[in-house]
Amino acid sequence: MGKEYLILKLEDYENNKKDFPKASSISDLKNKVKDNQEIVYITLNYEYEKSLIKLAYVKKTLTIPSYLDILAKNKNINFSQVLQNALKKRIRNSKLREVKYFSFFFIIQCKNFFKKIVDKNDFI
């Protein structure tokens, strides 16, 4: 739930054309932690996670040999679905070195931490 809140918060900054807040060092955060709070570490790929919230489709133009077009149409093959499946497979099998991940630390309230779900009001 913390990751989802963070993504929505970052998206809000983006939509309002605001700069993301400057990062605090972990030592600065440790100095701000109160007795009923805990520091939580969250790692995410912002662009990817954001795209999952709003699943938007993009139109792509595909060029294939005419014989493949004829054969695929005769078999009622959905070009879009085949391309999606192939892309997903290729991405799963590729190395993810190019993907940028962001890491965040949050201070959250810990009152009955294991008994309740942390909501956005718990973030400081």
C-alpha atoms as a printed R data frame, in Angstrom:
    type eleno elety resid chain resno      x       y       z
1   ATOM     1    CA   MET     A     1  0.000   0.000   0.000
2   ATOM     2    CA   GLY     A     2  2.923   2.341   0.656
3   ATOM     3    CA   LYS     A     3  4.198   1.863  -2.879
4   ATOM     4    CA   GLU     A     4  0.800   2.707  -4.391
5   ATOM     5    CA   TYR     A     5  0.518   5.838  -2.269
6   ATOM     6    CA   LEU     A     6  4.025   6.888  -3.259
7   ATOM     7    CA   ILE     A     7  3.297   6.422  -6.973
8   ATOM     8    CA   LEU     A     8  0.114   8.483  -6.738
9   ATOM     9    CA   LYS     A     9  1.932  11.187  -4.772
10  ATOM    10    CA   LEU     A    10  4.758  11.362  -7.341
11  ATOM    11    CA   GLU     A    11  2.209  11.437 -10.149
12  ATOM    12    CA   ASP     A    12  0.478  14.337  -8.393
13  ATOM    13    CA   TYR     A    13  3.777  16.259  -8.375
14  ATOM    14    CA   GLU     A    14  4.188  15.516 -12.083
15  ATOM    15    CA   ASN     A    15  0.641  16.528 -13.026
16  ATOM    16    CA   ASN     A    16  0.996  19.821 -11.144
17  ATOM    17    CA   LYS     A    17  4.417  20.396 -12.746
18  ATOM    18    CA   LYS     A    18  6.116  20.501  -9.347
19  ATOM    19    CA   ASP     A    19  9.634  19.265  -8.709
20  ATOM    20    CA   PHE     A    20  9.909  16.108  -6.642
21  ATOM    21    CA   PRO     A    21 10.970  16.864  -3.064
22  ATOM    22    CA   LYS     A    22 14.688  16.679  -2.405
23  ATOM    23    CA   ALA     A    23 15.839  13.439  -0.864
24  ATOM    24    CA   SER     A    24 16.699  13.341   2.812
25  ATOM    25    CA   SER     A    25 19.583  11.251   4.009
26  ATOM    26    CA   ILE     A    26 18.765   8.214   6.120
27  ATOM    27    CA   SER     A    27 20.614   9.807   9.039
28  ATOM    28    CA   ASP     A    28 18.378  12.904   8.824
29  ATOM    29    CA   LEU     A    29 15.303  10.682   8.810
30  ATOM    30    CA   LYS     A    30 16.584   8.691  11.785
31  ATOM    31    CA   ASN     A    31 16.818  11.943  13.739
32  ATOM    32    CA   LYS     A    32 13.159  12.730  12.948
33  ATOM    33    CA   VAL     A    33 11.742   9.330  13.948
34  ATOM    34    CA   LYS     A    34  9.552   9.408  17.050
35  ATOM    35    CA   ASP     A    35  8.888   6.495  19.410
36  ATOM    36    CA   ASN     A    36  5.722   5.431  17.587
37  ATOM    37    CA   GLN     A    37  7.260   5.666  14.105
38  ATOM    38    CA   GLU     A    38  9.383   3.468  11.883
39  ATOM    39    CA   ILE     A    39 11.396   4.066   8.712
40  ATOM    40    CA   VAL     A    40 10.164   2.032   5.736
41  ATOM    41    CA   TYR     A    41 12.250   1.393   2.608
42  ATOM    42    CA   ILE     A    42 10.428   1.256  -0.744
43  ATOM    43    CA   THR     A    43 12.007   0.509  -4.142
44  ATOM    44    CA   LEU     A    44 10.087   0.959  -7.382
45  ATOM    45    CA   ASN     A    45 10.353   1.564 -11.109
46  ATOM    46    CA   TYR     A    46  8.229   4.710 -11.278
47  ATOM    47    CA   GLU     A    47  7.426   4.712 -15.012
48  ATOM    48    CA   TYR     A    48  6.451   1.036 -14.991
49  ATOM    49    CA   GLU     A    49  4.379   1.242 -11.801
50  ATOM    50    CA   LYS     A    50  2.647   4.389 -13.009
51  ATOM    51    CA   SER     A    51  1.693   2.674 -16.262
52  ATOM    52    CA   LEU     A    52 -0.009  -0.117 -14.299
53  ATOM    53    CA   ILE     A    53 -2.308   2.372 -12.576
54  ATOM    54    CA   LYS     A    54 -3.566   3.792 -15.847
55  ATOM    55    CA   LEU     A    55 -3.397   1.035 -18.415
56  ATOM    56    CA   ALA     A    56 -3.280   3.021 -21.625
57  ATOM    57    CA   TYR     A    57 -3.027   1.476 -25.038
58  ATOM    58    CA   VAL     A    58 -0.813   2.872 -27.775
59  ATOM    59    CA   LYS     A    59 -1.538   2.339 -31.464
60  ATOM    60    CA   LYS     A    60  1.418   0.871 -33.355
61  ATOM    61    CA   THR     A    61  1.773   0.308 -37.080
62  ATOM    62    CA   LEU     A    62  2.930  -3.162 -38.021
63  ATOM    63    CA   THR     A    63  4.558  -4.156 -41.309
64  ATOM    64    CA   ILE     A    64  4.669  -7.852 -42.182
65  ATOM    65    CA   PRO     A    65  5.022  -9.852 -45.402
66  ATOM    66    CA   SER     A    66  1.720 -10.184 -47.276
67  ATOM    67    CA   TYR     A    67  1.770 -13.988 -47.124
68  ATOM    68    CA   LEU     A    68  1.863 -13.838 -43.297
69  ATOM    69    CA   ASP     A    69 -1.053 -11.419 -43.322
70  ATOM    70    CA   ILE     A    70 -3.116 -13.792 -45.488
71  ATOM    71    CA   LEU     A    71 -2.260 -16.889 -43.427
72  ATOM    72    CA   ALA     A    72 -2.908 -15.135 -40.107
73  ATOM    73    CA   LYS     A    73 -6.265 -13.746 -41.256
74  ATOM    74    CA   ASN     A    74 -7.318 -17.236 -42.428
75  ATOM    75    CA   LYS     A    75 -6.539 -18.556 -38.932
76  ATOM    76    CA   ASN     A    76 -8.289 -15.578 -37.224
77  ATOM    77    CA   ILE     A    77 -5.079 -14.651 -35.420
78  ATOM    78    CA   ASN     A    78 -5.248 -11.470 -33.358
79  ATOM    79    CA   PHE     A    79 -2.141  -9.513 -34.393
80  ATOM    80    CA   SER     A    80 -2.282  -7.274 -31.351
81  ATOM    81    CA   GLN     A    81 -2.414 -10.192 -28.927
82  ATOM    82    CA   VAL     A    82  0.431 -12.031 -30.664
83  ATOM    83    CA   LEU     A    83  2.605  -8.908 -30.561
84  ATOM    84    CA   GLN     A    84  1.799  -8.298 -26.873
85  ATOM    85    CA   ASN     A    85  2.665 -11.887 -25.967
86  ATOM    86    CA   ALA     A    86  5.924 -11.760 -27.937
87  ATOM    87    CA   LEU     A    87  6.930  -8.441 -26.340
88  ATOM    88    CA   LYS     A    88  6.160  -9.724 -22.831
89  ATOM    89    CA   LYS     A    89  8.218 -12.853 -23.466
90  ATOM    90    CA   ARG     A    90 11.132 -10.858 -24.900
91  ATOM    91    CA   ILE     A    91 11.066  -8.423 -21.960
92  ATOM    92    CA   ARG     A    92 10.930 -11.256 -19.393
93  ATOM    93    CA   ASN     A    93 13.955 -12.879 -21.013
94  ATOM    94    CA   SER     A    94 15.976  -9.670 -21.331
95  ATOM    95    CA   LYS     A    95 18.276  -8.214 -18.727
96  ATOM    96    CA   LEU     A    96 16.756  -5.336 -16.811
97  ATOM    97    CA   ARG     A    97 19.930  -3.280 -16.419
98  ATOM    98    CA   GLU     A    98 18.484  -0.330 -18.342
99  ATOM    99    CA   VAL     A    99 15.495  -0.002 -16.006
100 ATOM   100    CA   LYS     A   100 15.765   2.850 -13.533
101 ATOM   101    CA   TYR     A   101 14.618   2.091 -10.019
102 ATOM   102    CA   PHE     A   102 14.007   4.643  -7.318
103 ATOM   103    CA   SER     A   103 14.426   3.939  -3.640
104 ATOM   104    CA   PHE     A   104 12.571   5.811  -0.942
105 ATOM   105    CA   PHE     A   105 12.544   5.855   2.826
106 ATOM   106    CA   PHE     A   106  9.381   6.834   4.649
107 ATOM   107    CA   ILE     A   107  8.644   7.448   8.273
108 ATOM   108    CA   ILE     A   108  5.386   5.762   9.232
109 ATOM   109    CA   GLN     A   109  3.395   5.611  12.419
110 ATOM   110    CA   CYS     A   110  3.802   2.290  14.227
111 ATOM   111    CA   LYS     A   111  0.862   2.363  16.627
112 ATOM   112    CA   ASN     A   112 -0.583  -1.154  16.371
113 ATOM   113    CA   PHE     A   113  1.526  -1.528  13.250
114 ATOM   114    CA   PHE     A   114  0.918  -5.245  12.834
115 ATOM   115    CA   LYS     A   115 -2.782  -4.962  13.651
116 ATOM   116    CA   LYS     A   116 -3.799  -2.395  11.067
117 ATOM   117    CA   ILE     A   117 -3.200  -1.531   7.450
118 ATOM   118    CA   VAL     A   118 -1.075   1.566   7.110
119 ATOM   119    CA   ASP     A   119 -2.891   4.291   5.185
120 ATOM   120    CA   LYS     A   120 -1.753   7.522   3.615
121 ATOM   121    CA   ASN     A   121 -2.412   9.486   6.811
122 ATOM   122    CA   ASP     A   122  0.394   7.519   8.446
123 ATOM   123    CA   PHE     A   123  2.986   9.000   6.119
124 ATOM   124    CA   ILE     A   124  4.854  12.092   7.188
